[in-house]
Amino acid sequence: MKLGGKALSEGERARQLAEKINFELKDGKKVVVIVSAVGDTTDRLIDYSAKACNGEISLKDLDEILAMGERTSARVFTAALKAHGVNAKFLDPLDGDWPIITDDNFGNANPIEDECISRIRGKIEKMFSENITPVVPGFIGKTKHGEITTLGRGGSDTTAFLVGKALGASEVLLVTDVDGILSADPKIVPNPERIKEISAEKLMYLCDVGNKFLHRKALKFLDGSFKVRVTSYKFERLDYEGTLIKGFANKNSTSKQNKLLAALTILTENASDTSDISEVCSTILQATTRNKIPVLMLTADINALILYVHDKDAQKTARILHYDLLSNGKGKILSIAVKRGVTWTKIPFMEEENIRKEIGTLKTCEGKLFSIFTIASDIHVLTEQKS
């Protein structure tokens, strides 16, 4: 169970969670507890440190400071479990056998997965054999040289997934103050609905565009060997309600779609009238749906629109759209141009630091670059064969 900062933000909430964990232990389950810093402790420490140091603090020093939030939380929650009769013990990065080992990218460190898995098994399975319930401060790592690091935003989830994978857990519960993953941000859309199930791959897209239930970096450590549930401290049974995340996140750096596409460039008649492109988009989607033509991708601005379909559908699509948009008297476009034989390559789920490197590999494309664009963190590269 990973207990989020908001789920621990009040002493009463922590007490309720300790009771629920005790219930699971009495039911015969083995539980590892991962804790975040209480409430907005991390944000307050960042703000305080920046002001105290006039913005001149190093990431290494800041990691030492920020780690105290989780280290304190682990001590408090261990005491809460003991108050309910649980034989609990907290782990600390100063322990010689601390299990989360990372690189030295301070502020956003990357776990060295194989070493973490081995150390987690050795440490926690021994605690289980001694009937001890481990409480692990999330978000924190340590380099091979013993320097404290932090794993970046969502780091406690990363820790939870590493622990779940190492121990062969049946389920990882991410306990927060909301009922699960919602259909929209309740601060923007009133009364959003709870999503009961979602795939890890689809969740990647939400993480890239502002959804803060989970961070993309943490999702990379899902391998499908355990279930993940986002749930609320308010539920009577934490493993029953909430949102179930299924499957695993694709870690491949480059994915060939093995499809030939056709790109239909549609030039709008009046670039100064934004209603033109809206009407053209509407007509295109109605026509392709009516004629059962799969739309693979679509990009647009107020001047033009590019529609991507299977290469075999190019001629049919061009004729239908020309009739609907021009010959039929609607006159919202000037021209349709068709480019066939375009190869589609997708570079999925890119980390910021890797994007520049991957774009550099495009110089070796077996063809002439036709287009490049992004959807969330996916980079789509379209090339045409050299003549």
mmCIF file of N, CA, C and O in Angstrom, residues 249-307:
data_model
loop_
_atom_site.group_PDB
_atom_site.id
_atom_site.type_symbol
_atom_site.label_atom_id
_atom_site.label_comp_id
_atom_site.label_asym_id
_atom_site.label_seq_id
_atom_site.Cartn_x
_atom_site.Cartn_y
_atom_site.Cartn_z
ATOM 1 N N ALA A 249 2.975 -0.783 -19.168
ATOM 2 C CA ALA A 249 3.341 0.318 -20.052
ATOM 3 C C ALA A 249 4.415 -0.149 -21.024
ATOM 4 O O ALA A 249 5.373 -0.816 -20.634
ATOM 5 N N ASN A 250 4.247 0.213 -22.288
ATOM 6 C CA ASN A 250 5.198 -0.154 -23.328
ATOM 7 C C ASN A 250 6.490 0.630 -23.147
ATOM 8 O O ASN A 250 6.491 1.844 -23.182
ATOM 9 N N LYS A 251 7.601 -0.078 -22.963
ATOM 10 C CA LYS A 251 8.884 0.586 -22.743
ATOM 11 C C LYS A 251 9.719 0.681 -24.011
ATOM 12 O O LYS A 251 10.836 1.167 -23.976
ATOM 13 N N ASN A 252 9.215 0.140 -25.130
ATOM 14 C CA ASN A 252 10.024 0.161 -26.346
ATOM 15 C C ASN A 252 10.368 1.577 -26.745
ATOM 16 O O ASN A 252 9.531 2.469 -26.714
ATOM 17 N N SER A 253 11.607 1.811 -27.123
ATOM 18 C CA SER A 253 12.023 3.162 -27.497
ATOM 19 C C SER A 253 11.502 3.550 -28.865
ATOM 20 O O SER A 253 11.198 4.702 -29.127
ATOM 21 N N THR A 254 11.408 2.576 -29.775
ATOM 22 C CA THR A 254 10.909 2.875 -31.110
ATOM 23 C C THR A 254 9.986 1.762 -31.556
ATOM 24 O O THR A 254 10.282 0.597 -31.375
ATOM 25 N N SER A 255 8.865 2.110 -32.132
ATOM 26 C CA SER A 255 7.891 1.120 -32.567
ATOM 27 C C SER A 255 7.527 1.355 -34.027
ATOM 28 O O SER A 255 6.959 2.380 -34.368
ATOM 29 N N LYS A 256 7.850 0.403 -34.874
ATOM 30 C CA LYS A 256 7.470 0.494 -36.282
ATOM 31 C C LYS A 256 6.021 0.038 -36.429
ATOM 32 O O LYS A 256 5.645 -1.037 -35.978
ATOM 33 N N GLN A 257 5.222 0.861 -37.085
ATOM 34 C CA GLN A 257 3.827 0.483 -37.275
ATOM 35 C C GLN A 257 3.641 -0.484 -38.440
ATOM 36 O O GLN A 257 2.634 -1.141 -38.546
ATOM 37 N N ASN A 258 4.647 -0.570 -39.327
ATOM 38 C CA ASN A 258 4.575 -1.450 -40.492
ATOM 39 C C ASN A 258 3.335 -1.183 -41.339
ATOM 40 O O ASN A 258 2.668 -2.092 -41.804
ATOM 41 N N LYS A 259 3.019 0.085 -41.480
ATOM 42 C CA LYS A 259 1.863 0.468 -42.287
ATOM 43 C C LYS A 259 2.275 1.535 -43.283
ATOM 44 O O LYS A 259 3.043 2.441 -42.961
ATOM 45 N N LEU A 260 1.759 1.413 -44.481
ATOM 46 C CA LEU A 260 1.899 2.490 -45.450
ATOM 47 C C LEU A 260 0.670 3.367 -45.354
ATOM 48 O O LEU A 260 -0.458 2.876 -45.366
ATOM 49 N N LEU A 261 0.903 4.648 -45.227
ATOM 50 C CA LEU A 261 -0.194 5.596 -45.104
ATOM 51 C C LEU A 261 -0.285 6.463 -46.343
ATOM 52 O O LEU A 261 0.649 6.564 -47.129
ATOM 53 N N ALA A 262 -1.425 7.101 -46.457
ATOM 54 C CA ALA A 262 -1.592 8.186 -47.419
ATOM 55 C C ALA A 262 -1.920 9.446 -46.641
ATOM 56 O O ALA A 262 -2.679 9.411 -45.677
ATOM 57 N N ALA A 263 -1.307 10.558 -47.044
ATOM 58 C CA ALA A 263 -1.560 11.849 -46.402
ATOM 59 C C ALA A 263 -2.348 12.722 -47.363
ATOM 60 O O ALA A 263 -1.884 13.020 -48.460
ATOM 61 N N LEU A 264 -3.559 13.101 -46.971
ATOM 62 C CA LEU A 264 -4.400 13.974 -47.786
ATOM 63 C C LEU A 264 -4.331 15.381 -47.206
ATOM 64 O O LEU A 264 -4.825 15.627 -46.097
ATOM 65 N N THR A 265 -3.686 16.287 -47.925
ATOM 66 C CA THR A 265 -3.584 17.682 -47.477
ATOM 67 C C THR A 265 -4.752 18.457 -48.069
ATOM 68 O O THR A 265 -4.942 18.496 -49.282
ATOM 69 N N ILE A 266 -5.524 19.076 -47.189
ATOM 70 C CA ILE A 266 -6.749 19.777 -47.599
ATOM 71 C C ILE A 266 -6.578 21.249 -47.252
ATOM 72 O O ILE A 266 -6.453 21.619 -46.076
ATOM 73 N N LEU A 267 -6.550 22.084 -48.273
ATOM 74 C CA LEU A 267 -6.314 23.521 -48.109
ATOM 75 C C LEU A 267 -7.645 24.250 -47.972
ATOM 76 O O LEU A 267 -8.527 24.133 -48.831
ATOM 77 N N THR A 268 -7.806 24.986 -46.870
ATOM 78 C CA THR A 268 -9.067 25.696 -46.657
ATOM 79 C C THR A 268 -9.135 26.955 -47.516
ATOM 80 O O THR A 268 -8.121 27.524 -47.912
ATOM 81 N N GLU A 269 -10.352 27.404 -47.778
ATOM 82 C CA GLU A 269 -10.574 28.529 -48.700
ATOM 83 C C GLU A 269 -10.256 29.866 -48.057
ATOM 84 O O GLU A 269 -9.628 30.733 -48.648
ATOM 85 N N ASN A 270 -10.649 30.048 -46.795
ATOM 86 C CA ASN A 270 -10.519 31.347 -46.147
ATOM 87 C C ASN A 270 -9.761 31.175 -44.827
ATOM 88 O O ASN A 270 -10.337 30.823 -43.810
ATOM 89 N N ALA A 271 -8.441 31.407 -44.877
ATOM 90 C CA ALA A 271 -7.608 31.166 -43.706
ATOM 91 C C ALA A 271 -7.935 32.081 -42.536
ATOM 92 O O ALA A 271 -7.618 31.779 -41.392
ATOM 93 N N SER A 272 -8.570 33.230 -42.786
ATOM 94 C CA SER A 272 -8.882 34.172 -41.710
ATOM 95 C C SER A 272 -10.163 33.800 -40.971
ATOM 96 O O SER A 272 -10.470 34.356 -39.935
ATOM 97 N N ASP A 273 -10.899 32.840 -41.506
ATOM 98 C CA ASP A 273 -12.167 32.443 -40.908
ATOM 99 C C ASP A 273 -11.987 31.092 -40.208
ATOM 100 O O ASP A 273 -11.920 30.049 -40.864
ATOM 101 N N THR A 274 -11.893 31.112 -38.878
ATOM 102 C CA THR A 274 -11.642 29.868 -38.152
ATOM 103 C C THR A 274 -12.816 28.904 -38.236
ATOM 104 O O THR A 274 -12.650 27.711 -37.972
ATOM 105 N N SER A 275 -13.984 29.396 -38.610
ATOM 106 C CA SER A 275 -15.131 28.496 -38.742
ATOM 107 C C SER A 275 -14.963 27.551 -39.920
ATOM 108 O O SER A 275 -15.527 26.461 -39.944
ATOM 109 N N ASP A 276 -14.146 27.966 -40.923
ATOM 110 C CA ASP A 276 -13.934 27.114 -42.092
ATOM 111 C C ASP A 276 -13.308 25.781 -41.698
ATOM 112 O O ASP A 276 -13.775 24.722 -42.103
ATOM 113 N N ILE A 277 -12.233 25.835 -40.925
ATOM 114 C CA ILE A 277 -11.530 24.603 -40.580
ATOM 115 C C ILE A 277 -12.398 23.719 -39.701
ATOM 116 O O ILE A 277 -12.366 22.488 -39.805
ATOM 117 N N SER A 278 -13.223 24.326 -38.847
ATOM 118 C CA SER A 278 -14.124 23.547 -37.994
ATOM 119 C C SER A 278 -15.151 22.805 -38.849
ATOM 120 O O SER A 278 -15.429 21.615 -38.626
ATOM 121 N N GLU A 279 -15.689 23.510 -39.834
ATOM 122 C CA GLU A 279 -16.692 22.883 -40.700
ATOM 123 C C GLU A 279 -16.069 21.792 -41.567
ATOM 124 O O GLU A 279 -16.667 20.737 -41.787
ATOM 125 N N VAL A 280 -14.837 22.044 -42.048
ATOM 126 C CA VAL A 280 -14.144 21.042 -42.856
ATOM 127 C C VAL A 280 -13.879 19.788 -42.017
ATOM 128 O O VAL A 280 -14.112 18.666 -42.477
ATOM 129 N N CYS A 281 -13.422 19.959 -40.803
ATOM 130 C CA CYS A 281 -13.175 18.811 -39.924
ATOM 131 C C CYS A 281 -14.448 18.009 -39.704
ATOM 132 O O CYS A 281 -14.444 16.774 -39.762
ATOM 133 N N SER A 282 -15.520 18.698 -39.436
ATOM 134 C CA SER A 282 -16.799 18.032 -39.208
ATOM 135 C C SER A 282 -17.230 17.229 -40.433
ATOM 136 O O SER A 282 -17.647 16.064 -40.331
ATOM 137 N N THR A 283 -17.110 17.833 -41.613
ATOM 138 C CA THR A 283 -17.509 17.157 -42.849
ATOM 139 C C THR A 283 -16.645 15.923 -43.098
ATOM 140 O O THR A 283 -17.147 14.861 -43.498
ATOM 141 N N ILE A 284 -15.340 16.067 -42.874
ATOM 142 C CA ILE A 284 -14.418 14.942 -43.090
ATOM 143 C C ILE A 284 -14.771 13.768 -42.183
ATOM 144 O O ILE A 284 -14.849 12.615 -42.630
ATOM 145 N N LEU A 285 -14.983 14.042 -40.913
ATOM 146 C CA LEU A 285 -15.265 12.964 -39.971
ATOM 147 C C LEU A 285 -16.610 12.299 -40.269
ATOM 148 O O LEU A 285 -16.752 11.077 -40.143
ATOM 149 N N GLN A 286 -17.593 13.083 -40.673
ATOM 150 C CA GLN A 286 -18.887 12.494 -41.053
ATOM 151 C C GLN A 286 -18.733 11.603 -42.283
ATOM 152 O O GLN A 286 -19.274 10.495 -42.344
ATOM 153 N N ALA A 287 -17.973 12.085 -43.282
ATOM 154 C CA ALA A 287 -17.812 11.334 -44.533
ATOM 155 C C ALA A 287 -17.035 10.048 -44.317
ATOM 156 O O ALA A 287 -17.394 8.988 -44.849
ATOM 157 N N THR A 288 -15.943 10.113 -43.565
ATOM 158 C CA THR A 288 -15.147 8.907 -43.335
ATOM 159 C C THR A 288 -15.912 7.888 -42.492
ATOM 160 O O THR A 288 -15.819 6.682 -42.722
ATOM 161 N N THR A 289 -16.697 8.368 -41.529
ATOM 162 C CA THR A 289 -17.511 7.459 -40.721
ATOM 163 C C THR A 289 -18.582 6.802 -41.583
ATOM 164 O O THR A 289 -18.798 5.584 -41.519
ATOM 165 N N ARG A 290 -19.246 7.611 -42.393
ATOM 166 C CA ARG A 290 -20.316 7.100 -43.264
ATOM 167 C C ARG A 290 -19.801 6.035 -44.234
ATOM 168 O O ARG A 290 -20.481 5.055 -44.532
ATOM 169 N N ASN A 291 -18.578 6.216 -44.704
ATOM 170 C CA ASN A 291 -18.014 5.299 -45.700
ATOM 171 C C ASN A 291 -17.046 4.284 -45.086
ATOM 172 O O ASN A 291 -16.356 3.570 -45.816
ATOM 173 N N LYS A 292 -17.027 4.209 -43.763
ATOM 174 C CA LYS A 292 -16.233 3.227 -43.032
ATOM 175 C C LYS A 292 -14.754 3.270 -43.414
ATOM 176 O O LYS A 292 -14.108 2.244 -43.644
ATOM 177 N N ILE A 293 -14.222 4.480 -43.492
ATOM 178 C CA ILE A 293 -12.804 4.684 -43.775
ATOM 179 C C ILE A 293 -12.098 4.995 -42.457
ATOM 180 O O ILE A 293 -12.399 6.009 -41.822
ATOM 181 N N PRO A 294 -11.178 4.144 -42.018
ATOM 182 C CA PRO A 294 -10.486 4.408 -40.753
ATOM 183 C C PRO A 294 -9.612 5.662 -40.839
ATOM 184 O O PRO A 294 -8.805 5.800 -41.755
ATOM 185 N N VAL A 295 -9.806 6.583 -39.897
ATOM 186 C CA VAL A 295 -8.942 7.759 -39.786
ATOM 187 C C VAL A 295 -7.835 7.409 -38.800
ATOM 188 O O VAL A 295 -8.090 7.110 -37.636
ATOM 189 N N LEU A 296 -6.594 7.429 -39.259
ATOM 190 C CA LEU A 296 -5.469 7.058 -38.418
ATOM 191 C C LEU A 296 -4.948 8.236 -37.604
ATOM 192 O O LEU A 296 -4.629 8.105 -36.429
ATOM 193 N N MET A 297 -4.848 9.396 -38.236
ATOM 194 C CA MET A 297 -4.407 10.618 -37.561
ATOM 195 C C MET A 297 -4.956 11.809 -38.313
ATOM 196 O O MET A 297 -5.317 11.699 -39.492
ATOM 197 N N LEU A 298 -4.997 12.946 -37.624
ATOM 198 C CA LEU A 298 -5.488 14.159 -38.244
ATOM 199 C C LEU A 298 -4.789 15.341 -37.580
ATOM 200 O O LEU A 298 -4.759 15.439 -36.350
ATOM 201 N N THR A 299 -4.182 16.224 -38.379
ATOM 202 C CA THR A 299 -3.573 17.444 -37.849
ATOM 203 C C THR A 299 -4.159 18.634 -38.602
ATOM 204 O O THR A 299 -4.535 18.508 -39.766
ATOM 205 N N ALA A 300 -4.229 19.778 -37.932
ATOM 206 C CA ALA A 300 -4.881 20.918 -38.579
ATOM 207 C C ALA A 300 -4.449 22.232 -37.966
ATOM 208 O O ALA A 300 -4.073 22.306 -36.787
ATOM 209 N N ASP A 301 -4.470 23.288 -38.781
ATOM 210 C CA ASP A 301 -4.467 24.666 -38.295
ATOM 211 C C ASP A 301 -5.505 25.414 -39.129
ATOM 212 O O ASP A 301 -6.304 24.795 -39.835
ATOM 213 N N ILE A 302 -5.528 26.753 -39.072
ATOM 214 C CA ILE A 302 -6.599 27.468 -39.780
ATOM 215 C C ILE A 302 -6.373 27.504 -41.287
ATOM 216 O O ILE A 302 -7.280 27.862 -42.051
ATOM 217 N N ASN A 303 -5.177 27.111 -41.746
ATOM 218 C CA ASN A 303 -4.882 27.150 -43.177
ATOM 219 C C ASN A 303 -5.137 25.828 -43.882
ATOM 220 O O ASN A 303 -5.566 25.803 -45.036
ATOM 221 N N ALA A 304 -4.850 24.747 -43.195
ATOM 222 C CA ALA A 304 -4.923 23.451 -43.858
ATOM 223 C C ALA A 304 -5.124 22.337 -42.853
ATOM 224 O O ALA A 304 -4.949 22.522 -41.637
ATOM 225 N N LEU A 305 -5.469 21.178 -43.398
ATOM 226 C CA LEU A 305 -5.687 19.998 -42.594
ATOM 227 C C LEU A 305 -5.030 18.824 -43.307
ATOM 228 O O LEU A 305 -5.100 18.715 -44.533
ATOM 229 N N ILE A 306 -4.360 17.952 -42.548
ATOM 230 C CA ILE A 306 -3.787 16.740 -43.134
ATOM 231 C C ILE A 306 -4.460 15.537 -42.499
ATOM 232 O O ILE A 306 -4.451 15.373 -41.268
ATOM 233 N N LEU A 307 -5.055 14.722 -43.339
ATOM 234 C CA LEU A 307 -5.760 13.520 -42.912
ATOM 235 C C LEU A 307 -4.918 12.312 -43.311
ATOM 236 O O LEU A 307 -4.497 12.195 -44.464
#
